[in-house]
Amino acid sequence: MVQSNPQVSIILPTYNESQNIVNILKLIGENIPKGIHTETIVVDDNSPDGTGEIVDDYISNIKKIAENTIDIIHRKTKNGLSSAILNGIQNAKGETILVMDSDFSHPPQIIPKMIESFKQYQCDLVVASRYITGGNIQGWTIKRKLMSKIATLIAKKGLHVKTKDPMSGFFAFKKNIINELNFDTLGYKFLLEVLVKTKGINIKEIPYTFENRKSGSSKLDNSVIIDYFKSVWKLYKNEKIKTSNEKRNSIRFLSKAARFFTVGASGFIVNYVISTLFTSGLTDFWYIHANIFGIIASISTNFILNKVWTFEDRDFTRKKTLSQFGKFSIFSSLGALIQLGMVFWLVDYYDISYPLALISAIATAALSNFILNKKLTFKEKLWN
Ligand code: GDD
Ligand code: MN
C-alpha cells in the first residue's frame, strides 16, 4: 500500500472527554469526504478520566484505513487549549489543518464544506462561525452568551479584527500561513492570534450551530478568562509597536528621499557654476568640454553628499567607495536617459506641455535614481 502524506490534519484536543472521544472520532470518520486523505491527531493532557488510554485502545482495535489515520499525542500535564492545538500542529503532516473540539459542540457534518471552501473561495482560512447569518448557539446560559459576545467585541474593537467569530474554536487553514509566526500559548484564543498576526490572507466564514456539550463539563473557567485579557493586552501592545515602527520607517524613508533630492538640486547648481566658469574669459574652454566638467563635478559632489549625509555611510575604504561611485555614476546617467526619454515621449506622443513634461520626467528620474542607489549602491533595504 502506498502511504503518502495526508492532505488534512484534524487536531482534536481533549481533556476529560472519556464520554465523547470515541463517538466523536467515529462521527468525524463518517464525515470525511471521499478521496480526501486525513490524519486525526488527538492531543490529550493526561486526562484523569482516562481519555488517553481509551484513544490508545481505540487506535489499536480499529481496522487500519490507510486514507484516514488516527494518532494521539500524550502530554504530561494540562497546559491549556491553545498550547494543545499548537502541539498538534507541530506534529501535523497535512497541508491543511482543521481544529475542532471533541465534545460534539462542533458538528463534523460541516467538515466537507470547510474543506471545499479552500478551492471554492480561494481562501487560506475557513472559520466556522456562530455569528453570521445561519449561525447559532444552542444550550448556553445568558451569562455564557454575554461573555462570548464581550470577548468578541474586545477582539474586534481592540485588535481591529474583521472576522465575525474570532473566538471560534472550529476553523481550518493552510499550514503555510503560520510558517513564520510565533504563538503565545496562553488560554483559548488560538484563532484570534492567527487573525491578528497574519496579513492579507483570504478568510471565509461559514455558519454553524454550536451545541452545548451533553456529556462532561466545560474547562473554560475564570483562569481562562483572565488569560484571555492577558493575551489581548499582549497582542494589542505588539500591534502598537508594529504600527509605530512602520511610522518610523516611513518617516525615515521620506527624510532620506528629501535629502537625496536636496543633494540633486545642489548638484544642479554645481553643474551650472562649473559649466559657466570654465567658459568664462578665465580659462576659455570649449563649451562642450566645460559642460562635461560640470557634469563630472556635480556627479562627484552628489555622490559624496549622498554617501555621507543621505545614507550616513562613513566607510571610505577605497575599493568600496570606488565601486559605489561607479554604480552611482551609472545610475545618474541612467536617470538622465530616463528623463530625456520621458520628456520626448510625453511631449511628442501625448502633447503634454514642455514644463509639465519636464517636471514629471525629473520627478520620475529622481525617484528611480533614489531607489536604485538606496538598494544597490548603498545596500539598504528599500523600506527600513
Ligand atoms: N489537551 C487539552 N488541554 N485540551 C483542552 C484543554 C487543555 O488544557 N482545555 C480544553 N480542552 C479541550 C476540551 O476537551 C474540548 O475538546 C475543547 O478543548 C474545548 O474545551 P471546552 O471546555 O469544551 O470549551 P467550551 O465549550 O467552554 O468553549 C468553546 O467555546 C469557545 C468560544 O466561545 C470552545 O469551542 C472553544 O474552542 C471556543 O474558543
Ligand atoms: Mn465545549
CSV table of C-alpha atoms and ligand atoms in Angstrom, one decimal:
chain,number,residue,atom,x,y,z
A,1,MET,CA,0.0,0.0,0.0
A,2,VAL,CA,1.4,3.4,-0.9
A,3,GLN,CA,1.4,5.7,2.0
A,4,SER,CA,1.5,9.4,1.1
A,5,ASN,CA,1.2,12.4,3.4
A,6,PRO,CA,-2.3,13.3,4.4
A,7,GLN,CA,-3.9,16.4,2.9
A,8,VAL,CA,-5.8,17.4,6.0
A,9,SER,CA,-4.7,17.1,9.6
A,10,ILE,CA,-7.6,17.3,12.1
A,11,ILE,CA,-6.5,18.5,15.5
A,12,LEU,CA,-8.6,17.3,18.4
A,13,PRO,CA,-7.6,18.5,21.8
A,14,THR,CA,-9.1,16.5,24.8
A,15,TYR,CA,-9.2,17.0,28.5
A,16,ASN,CA,-11.5,14.6,30.3
A,17,GLU,CA,-13.6,13.7,27.3
A,18,SER,CA,-13.9,10.0,28.0
A,19,GLN,CA,-17.6,10.0,27.3
A,20,ASN,CA,-17.2,11.8,24.0
A,21,ILE,CA,-14.0,10.9,22.4
A,22,VAL,CA,-14.7,7.5,20.7
A,23,ASN,CA,-18.1,8.7,19.3
A,24,ILE,CA,-16.7,11.9,18.0
A,25,LEU,CA,-13.8,10.1,16.3
A,26,LYS,CA,-16.4,7.8,14.6
A,27,LEU,CA,-18.6,10.7,13.5
A,28,ILE,CA,-15.6,12.6,12.2
A,29,GLY,CA,-14.6,9.4,10.2
A,30,GLU,CA,-18.1,9.2,8.7
A,31,ASN,CA,-17.9,12.8,7.6
A,32,ILE,CA,-14.6,12.8,5.8
A,33,PRO,CA,-15.2,13.4,2.1
A,34,LYS,CA,-14.4,10.5,-0.3
A,35,GLY,CA,-10.9,10.8,-1.8
A,36,ILE,CA,-9.6,13.1,0.9
A,37,HIS,CA,-6.7,11.7,2.9
A,38,THR,CA,-6.6,12.8,6.5
A,39,GLU,CA,-4.9,12.2,9.8
A,40,THR,CA,-6.7,12.9,13.1
A,41,ILE,CA,-4.4,13.9,15.9
A,42,VAL,CA,-5.8,13.7,19.4
A,43,VAL,CA,-3.9,15.9,21.8
A,44,ASP,CA,-4.6,14.7,25.4
A,45,ASP,CA,-3.2,16.3,28.5
A,46,ASN,CA,-3.1,13.2,30.7
A,47,SER,CA,-6.8,13.4,31.4
A,48,PRO,CA,-7.6,11.9,34.8
A,49,ASP,CA,-10.7,10.2,33.4
A,50,GLY,CA,-8.6,8.0,31.1
A,51,THR,CA,-9.3,9.7,27.8
A,52,GLY,CA,-5.8,9.0,26.6
A,53,GLU,CA,-6.0,5.2,27.2
A,54,ILE,CA,-9.4,5.0,25.6
A,55,VAL,CA,-7.9,6.5,22.5
A,56,ASP,CA,-4.9,4.2,22.6
A,57,ASP,CA,-7.2,1.2,22.8
A,58,TYR,CA,-9.4,2.5,20.0
A,59,ILE,CA,-6.5,3.1,17.7
A,60,SER,CA,-5.1,-0.5,18.2
A,61,ASN,CA,-8.5,-2.1,17.7
A,62,ILE,CA,-9.9,-0.3,14.7
A,63,LYS,CA,-9.3,-1.6,11.2
A,64,LYS,CA,-6.4,0.5,9.7
A,65,ILE,CA,-7.7,2.6,7.0
A,66,ALA,CA,-4.8,4.0,5.0
A,67,GLU,CA,-6.5,7.1,3.9
A,68,ASN,CA,-7.6,8.2,7.3
A,69,THR,CA,-5.3,7.6,10.3
A,70,ILE,CA,-5.7,8.4,13.9
A,71,ASP,CA,-2.8,9.3,16.2
A,72,ILE,CA,-2.5,10.6,19.8
A,73,ILE,CA,-0.1,12.9,21.5
A,74,HIS,CA,0.1,12.2,25.2
A,75,ARG,CA,1.2,15.3,27.1
A,76,LYS,CA,2.2,15.1,30.7
A,77,THR,CA,0.0,17.9,32.2
A,78,LYS,CA,-2.9,20.2,31.4
A,79,ASN,CA,-1.4,23.0,29.5
A,80,GLY,CA,-4.4,24.8,28.0
A,81,LEU,CA,-6.2,24.6,24.7
A,82,SER,CA,-4.1,26.9,22.6
A,83,SER,CA,-0.9,25.1,23.6
A,84,ALA,CA,-2.6,21.7,22.8
A,85,ILE,CA,-3.6,23.0,19.3
A,86,LEU,CA,0.0,24.2,18.7
A,87,ASN,CA,1.4,20.9,19.7
A,88,GLY,CA,-0.9,19.1,17.4
A,89,ILE,CA,0.1,21.4,14.5
A,90,GLN,CA,3.8,20.9,15.1
A,91,ASN,CA,3.2,17.2,14.6
A,92,ALA,CA,0.8,17.6,11.7
A,93,LYS,CA,1.9,16.4,8.2
A,94,GLY,CA,-1.1,17.8,6.3
A,95,GLU,CA,-1.0,20.9,4.2
A,96,THR,CA,-4.3,21.9,5.7
A,97,ILE,CA,-5.0,22.0,9.4
A,98,LEU,CA,-8.5,21.7,10.8
A,99,VAL,CA,-9.1,22.3,14.5
A,100,MET,CA,-12.2,21.4,16.5
A,101,ASP,CA,-13.5,20.5,19.9
A,102,SER,CA,-14.1,16.9,20.9
A,103,ASP,CA,-17.4,17.4,22.8
A,104,PHE,CA,-19.8,17.5,19.9
A,105,SER,CA,-20.2,21.3,20.1
A,106,HIS,CA,-18.6,21.5,16.7
A,107,PRO,CA,-20.7,19.4,14.1
A,108,PRO,CA,-18.4,17.2,12.0
A,109,GLN,CA,-21.1,17.4,9.3
A,110,ILE,CA,-19.7,20.7,8.1
A,111,ILE,CA,-16.1,19.4,7.6
A,112,PRO,CA,-16.7,18.7,3.9
A,113,LYS,CA,-18.0,22.2,3.4
A,114,MET,CA,-15.0,23.6,5.2
A,115,ILE,CA,-12.5,21.6,3.1
A,116,GLU,CA,-14.3,22.5,-0.1
A,117,SER,CA,-14.2,26.2,0.8
A,118,PHE,CA,-10.5,26.4,0.2
A,119,LYS,CA,-11.0,25.7,-3.5
A,120,GLN,CA,-14.4,27.3,-3.9
A,121,TYR,CA,-13.5,30.7,-2.4
A,122,GLN,CA,-9.7,30.6,-2.9
A,123,CYS,CA,-9.1,31.2,0.8
A,124,ASP,CA,-6.4,30.4,3.3
A,125,LEU,CA,-8.5,30.3,6.4
A,126,VAL,CA,-12.0,29.0,6.9
A,127,VAL,CA,-13.8,29.9,10.2
A,128,ALA,CA,-16.9,28.0,11.2
A,129,SER,CA,-18.9,30.9,12.6
A,130,ARG,CA,-21.7,31.3,15.1
A,131,TYR,CA,-22.1,35.0,14.4
A,132,ILE,CA,-23.1,35.2,10.8
A,133,THR,CA,-26.4,34.6,9.2
A,134,GLY,CA,-27.3,30.9,9.6
A,135,GLY,CA,-25.1,30.5,12.6
A,136,ASN,CA,-26.4,30.0,16.1
A,137,ILE,CA,-25.7,28.8,19.7
A,138,GLN,CA,-27.8,26.3,21.5
A,139,GLY,CA,-27.8,25.4,25.2
A,140,TRP,CA,-25.7,28.2,26.5
A,141,THR,CA,-26.8,30.3,29.5
A,142,ILE,CA,-27.4,34.0,29.0
A,143,LYS,CA,-24.2,34.7,31.0
A,144,ARG,CA,-22.1,32.5,28.9
A,145,LYS,CA,-23.5,34.1,25.7
A,146,LEU,CA,-22.8,37.5,27.1
A,147,MET,CA,-19.2,36.6,27.9
A,148,SER,CA,-18.7,35.3,24.4
A,149,LYS,CA,-20.1,38.5,22.9
A,150,ILE,CA,-17.9,40.7,25.1
A,151,ALA,CA,-14.8,38.7,24.3
A,152,THR,CA,-15.7,39.0,20.6
A,153,LEU,CA,-16.3,42.8,20.9
A,154,ILE,CA,-13.0,43.3,22.6
A,155,ALA,CA,-11.2,41.4,19.8
A,156,LYS,CA,-13.0,43.4,17.1
A,157,LYS,CA,-12.6,46.9,18.6
A,158,GLY,CA,-9.3,46.5,20.3
A,159,LEU,CA,-7.5,44.4,17.8
A,160,HIS,CA,-9.2,45.5,14.6
A,161,VAL,CA,-10.3,42.0,13.7
A,162,LYS,CA,-12.9,41.9,10.9
A,163,THR,CA,-13.9,38.2,11.3
A,164,LYS,CA,-17.4,37.9,12.9
A,165,ASP,CA,-16.4,35.0,15.2
A,166,PRO,CA,-12.8,35.4,16.1
A,167,MET,CA,-13.2,33.3,19.3
A,168,SER,CA,-14.4,30.3,17.3
A,169,GLY,CA,-12.6,27.0,18.2
A,170,PHE,CA,-13.7,25.5,14.9
A,171,PHE,CA,-11.6,26.5,11.9
A,172,ALA,CA,-9.3,25.3,9.2
A,173,PHE,CA,-6.3,26.9,7.5
A,174,LYS,CA,-3.4,26.3,5.1
A,175,LYS,CA,-0.5,25.5,7.3
A,176,ASN,CA,1.9,27.8,5.4
A,177,ILE,CA,0.1,30.9,6.6
A,178,ILE,CA,1.5,30.4,10.0
A,179,ASN,CA,5.0,29.4,8.9
A,180,GLU,CA,6.9,32.4,10.2
A,181,LEU,CA,4.7,33.2,13.2
A,182,ASN,CA,5.4,32.7,16.9
A,183,PHE,CA,2.5,31.9,19.1
A,184,ASP,CA,1.8,32.6,22.7
A,185,THR,CA,0.2,29.5,24.2
A,186,LEU,CA,-1.9,31.2,26.8
A,187,GLY,CA,-5.6,30.3,27.1
A,188,TYR,CA,-8.1,29.5,24.4
A,189,LYS,CA,-7.6,32.1,21.7
A,190,PHE,CA,-5.5,30.4,19.1
A,191,LEU,CA,-7.6,31.6,16.1
A,192,LEU,CA,-7.6,35.2,17.3
A,193,GLU,CA,-3.8,35.1,17.3
A,194,VAL,CA,-3.8,33.8,13.7
A,195,LEU,CA,-6.2,36.6,12.8
A,196,VAL,CA,-4.0,39.3,14.4
A,197,LYS,CA,-0.7,38.0,13.2
A,198,THR,CA,-1.3,37.2,9.6
A,199,LYS,CA,-1.7,39.9,7.0
A,200,GLY,CA,-3.5,39.8,3.7
A,201,ILE,CA,-4.8,36.2,3.9
A,202,ASN,CA,-8.2,35.3,2.5
A,203,ILE,CA,-10.8,34.4,5.1
A,204,LYS,CA,-14.1,32.7,4.6
A,205,GLU,CA,-16.7,32.3,7.4
A,206,ILE,CA,-19.3,29.6,7.1
A,207,PRO,CA,-22.2,29.3,9.5
A,208,TYR,CA,-22.9,26.5,12.0
A,209,THR,CA,-24.8,25.9,15.2
A,210,PHE,CA,-22.8,25.5,18.3
A,211,GLU,CA,-24.5,23.0,20.6
A,212,ASN,CA,-23.5,22.9,24.2
A,213,ARG,CA,-22.0,19.6,25.3
A,214,LYS,CA,-24.3,16.9,26.6
A,215,SER,CA,-21.5,15.0,28.4
A,216,GLY,CA,-18.6,16.0,30.5
A,217,SER,CA,-18.0,19.7,31.5
A,218,SER,CA,-16.5,22.8,30.1
A,219,LYS,CA,-12.9,23.6,31.0
A,220,LEU,CA,-13.4,27.2,30.4
A,221,ASP,CA,-13.0,28.7,33.9
A,222,ASN,CA,-12.0,32.0,35.4
A,223,SER,CA,-8.4,31.4,34.7
A,224,VAL,CA,-9.1,31.1,31.0
A,225,ILE,CA,-11.0,34.4,31.1
A,226,ILE,CA,-8.0,36.1,32.9
A,227,ASP,CA,-5.7,34.5,30.3
A,228,TYR,CA,-7.9,36.0,27.6
A,229,PHE,CA,-7.4,39.5,28.9
A,230,LYS,CA,-3.7,39.0,29.3
A,231,SER,CA,-3.3,37.8,25.7
A,232,VAL,CA,-5.5,40.5,24.2
A,233,TRP,CA,-3.3,43.0,26.0
A,234,LYS,CA,-0.2,41.4,24.7
A,235,LEU,CA,-1.5,41.3,21.2
A,236,TYR,CA,-2.6,45.0,21.5
A,237,LYS,CA,0.8,46.1,22.6
A,238,ASN,CA,2.6,44.2,19.8
A,239,GLU,CA,0.3,45.8,17.3
A,240,LYS,CA,1.1,49.2,18.7
A,241,ILE,CA,4.8,48.6,18.5
A,242,LYS,CA,4.4,47.4,14.9
A,243,THR,CA,2.5,50.4,13.8
A,244,SER,CA,4.9,52.9,15.4
A,245,ASN,CA,7.8,51.0,13.8
A,246,GLU,CA,6.0,51.3,10.5
A,247,LYS,CA,5.5,55.0,11.1
A,248,ARG,CA,9.2,55.5,12.0
A,249,ASN,CA,10.2,53.6,8.8
A,250,SER,CA,8.1,55.8,6.6
A,251,ILE,CA,9.4,58.9,8.2
A,252,ARG,CA,13.0,57.7,7.7
A,253,PHE,CA,12.3,56.8,4.1
A,254,LEU,CA,10.8,60.2,3.4
A,255,SER,CA,13.6,62.1,5.1
A,256,LYS,CA,16.2,60.2,3.1
A,257,ALA,CA,14.3,60.9,-0.1
A,258,ALA,CA,14.2,64.6,0.8
A,259,ARG,CA,17.9,64.7,1.4
A,260,PHE,CA,18.6,62.8,-1.8
A,261,PHE,CA,16.5,65.4,-3.7
A,262,THR,CA,18.2,68.3,-2.0
A,263,VAL,CA,21.5,66.9,-3.0
A,264,GLY,CA,20.2,66.6,-6.5
A,265,ALA,CA,19.3,70.3,-6.5
A,266,SER,CA,22.7,71.2,-5.2
A,267,GLY,CA,24.3,69.2,-8.0
A,268,PHE,CA,22.3,71.3,-10.4
A,269,ILE,CA,24.0,74.4,-9.0
A,270,VAL,CA,27.5,72.9,-9.1
A,271,ASN,CA,26.9,71.8,-12.6
A,272,TYR,CA,25.8,75.3,-13.7
A,273,VAL,CA,28.5,77.1,-11.9
A,274,ILE,CA,31.4,74.9,-13.2
A,275,SER,CA,30.0,74.9,-16.7
A,276,THR,CA,29.8,78.6,-16.9
A,277,LEU,CA,33.1,79.3,-15.0
A,278,PHE,CA,35.1,77.2,-17.5
A,279,THR,CA,33.7,79.1,-20.5
A,280,SER,CA,34.3,82.5,-19.0
A,281,GLY,CA,37.3,84.6,-20.0
A,282,LEU,CA,39.3,83.0,-17.3
A,283,THR,CA,40.0,79.6,-19.0
A,284,ASP,CA,38.1,79.8,-22.2
A,285,PHE,CA,37.3,76.1,-22.6
A,286,TRP,CA,35.1,74.9,-25.4
A,287,TYR,CA,31.6,74.9,-24.0
A,288,ILE,CA,31.0,71.2,-24.5
A,289,HIS,CA,34.2,70.4,-22.6
A,290,ALA,CA,33.1,72.9,-19.9
A,291,ASN,CA,29.8,71.2,-19.7
A,292,ILE,CA,31.4,67.7,-19.3
A,293,PHE,CA,33.5,69.1,-16.4
A,294,GLY,CA,30.3,70.4,-14.9
A,295,ILE,CA,28.6,67.1,-15.2
A,296,ILE,CA,31.5,65.2,-13.7
A,297,ALA,CA,31.9,67.7,-10.8
A,298,SER,CA,28.2,67.5,-10.0
A,299,ILE,CA,28.1,63.7,-10.0
A,300,SER,CA,31.1,63.7,-7.7
A,301,THR,CA,29.7,66.2,-5.2
A,302,ASN,CA,26.3,64.5,-5.3
A,303,PHE,CA,27.9,61.1,-4.6
A,304,ILE,CA,29.9,62.4,-1.6
A,305,LEU,CA,27.0,64.3,-0.1
A,306,ASN,CA,24.6,61.3,-0.6
A,307,LYS,CA,27.1,58.9,0.8
A,308,VAL,CA,27.9,61.0,3.9
A,309,TRP,CA,24.6,62.8,4.5
A,310,THR,CA,21.7,61.0,2.9
A,311,PHE,CA,22.8,57.4,3.6
A,312,GLU,CA,25.0,58.1,6.5
A,313,ASP,CA,27.8,55.9,5.2
A,314,ARG,CA,31.2,56.9,6.6
A,315,ASP,CA,33.1,53.9,5.3
A,316,PHE,CA,35.6,55.3,2.8
A,317,THR,CA,37.7,52.2,2.1
A,318,ARG,CA,39.0,52.7,-1.4
A,319,LYS,CA,37.5,49.6,-3.1
A,320,LYS,CA,34.1,50.0,-1.7
A,321,THR,CA,34.0,53.8,-2.4
A,322,LEU,CA,35.1,53.3,-6.0
A,323,SER,CA,32.5,50.6,-6.6
A,324,GLN,CA,29.8,52.8,-5.1
A,325,PHE,CA,30.9,55.7,-7.2
A,326,GLY,CA,30.8,53.5,-10.3
A,327,LYS,CA,27.3,52.4,-9.6
A,328,PHE,CA,26.2,55.9,-8.6
A,329,SER,CA,27.6,57.4,-11.9
A,330,ILE,CA,25.9,54.6,-14.0
A,331,PHE,CA,22.5,55.3,-12.3
A,332,SER,CA,23.0,59.1,-12.8
A,333,SER,CA,23.4,58.6,-16.5
A,334,LEU,CA,20.5,56.2,-16.5
A,335,GLY,CA,18.5,58.8,-14.7
A,336,ALA,CA,19.4,61.3,-17.4
A,337,LEU,CA,18.3,58.8,-20.1
A,338,ILE,CA,15.0,58.2,-18.4
A,339,GLN,CA,14.4,61.9,-18.1
A,340,LEU,CA,15.2,62.6,-21.8
A,341,GLY,CA,13.2,59.7,-23.0
A,342,MET,CA,10.2,60.6,-20.9
A,343,VAL,CA,10.2,64.2,-21.9
A,344,PHE,CA,10.3,63.3,-25.5
A,345,TRP,CA,7.6,60.7,-25.1
A,346,LEU,CA,5.2,62.9,-23.1
A,347,VAL,CA,5.7,66.0,-25.4
A,348,ASP,CA,5.7,64.1,-28.7
A,349,TYR,CA,3.2,61.4,-28.2
A,350,TYR,CA,0.9,62.9,-25.6
A,351,ASP,CA,1.0,66.5,-26.4
A,352,ILE,CA,1.8,67.5,-22.8
A,353,SER,CA,3.3,70.9,-22.4
A,354,TYR,CA,7.0,71.0,-22.1
A,355,PRO,CA,7.3,72.4,-18.5
A,356,LEU,CA,4.8,69.8,-17.2
A,357,ALA,CA,6.6,67.0,-19.1
A,358,LEU,CA,9.9,68.2,-17.7
A,359,ILE,CA,8.7,68.2,-14.1
A,360,SER,CA,7.2,64.7,-14.3
A,361,ALA,CA,10.3,63.4,-16.1
A,362,ILE,CA,12.6,64.9,-13.5
A,363,ALA,CA,10.5,63.5,-10.7
A,364,THR,CA,10.4,60.0,-12.2
A,365,ALA,CA,14.2,60.1,-12.9
A,366,ALA,CA,15.0,61.3,-9.4
A,367,LEU,CA,12.7,58.8,-7.7
A,368,SER,CA,14.1,55.8,-9.7
A,369,ASN,CA,17.6,57.1,-9.0
A,370,PHE,CA,16.9,57.3,-5.3
A,371,ILE,CA,15.5,53.8,-5.2
A,372,LEU,CA,18.3,52.3,-7.3
A,373,ASN,CA,21.0,54.0,-5.2
A,374,LYS,CA,19.4,53.1,-1.9
A,375,LYS,CA,19.1,49.4,-2.8
A,376,LEU,CA,22.1,48.8,-5.0
A,377,THR,CA,24.7,51.4,-4.3
A,378,PHE,CA,24.3,51.8,-0.5
A,379,LYS,CA,22.8,48.4,0.0
A,380,GLU,CA,19.9,49.4,2.2
A,381,LYS,CA,16.5,47.7,2.2
A,382,LEU,CA,14.1,49.7,0.3
A,383,TRP,CA,11.9,50.1,3.3
A,384,ASN,CA,13.7,50.5,6.7
B,1,GDD,N1,-5.4,19.0,25.6
B,1,GDD,C1,-6.2,19.9,26.2
B,1,GDD,N2,-5.7,20.7,27.2
B,1,GDD,N3,-7.5,20.1,25.7
B,1,GDD,C2,-8.3,21.0,26.3
B,1,GDD,C3,-7.8,21.8,27.4
B,1,GDD,C4,-6.5,21.6,27.8
B,1,GDD,O1,-5.9,22.3,28.7
B,1,GDD,N4,-8.8,22.6,27.7
B,1,GDD,C5,-9.9,22.3,26.9
B,1,GDD,N5,-9.6,21.4,26.1
B,1,GDD,C6,-10.4,20.7,25.1
B,1,GDD,C7,-11.7,20.2,25.6
B,1,GDD,O2,-11.6,18.8,25.9
B,1,GDD,C8,-12.6,20.3,24.4
B,1,GDD,O3,-12.5,19.3,23.4
B,1,GDD,C9,-12.1,21.6,23.7
B,1,GDD,O4,-10.8,21.8,24.2
B,1,GDD,C10,-12.9,22.8,24.2
B,1,GDD,O5,-13.0,22.9,25.6
B,1,GDD,P1,-14.4,23.2,26.3
B,1,GDD,O6,-14.0,23.3,27.8
B,1,GDD,O7,-15.4,22.3,25.9
B,1,GDD,O8,-14.6,24.7,25.8
B,1,GDD,P2,-16.0,25.5,25.7
B,1,GDD,O9,-17.1,24.6,25.1
B,1,GDD,O10,-16.3,26.0,27.1
B,1,GDD,O11,-15.6,26.7,24.8
B,1,GDD,C11,-16.0,26.7,23.4
B,1,GDD,O12,-16.2,28.0,23.0
B,1,GDD,C12,-15.1,28.9,22.9
B,1,GDD,C13,-15.6,30.2,22.3
B,1,GDD,O13,-16.6,30.7,23.0
B,1,GDD,C14,-14.9,26.1,22.6
B,1,GDD,O14,-15.4,25.8,21.3
B,1,GDD,C15,-13.6,26.9,22.4
B,1,GDD,O15,-12.7,26.3,21.4
B,1,GDD,C16,-14.1,28.3,22.0
B,1,GDD,O16,-12.9,29.1,22.0
B,2,MN,MN,-17.2,22.6,24.8
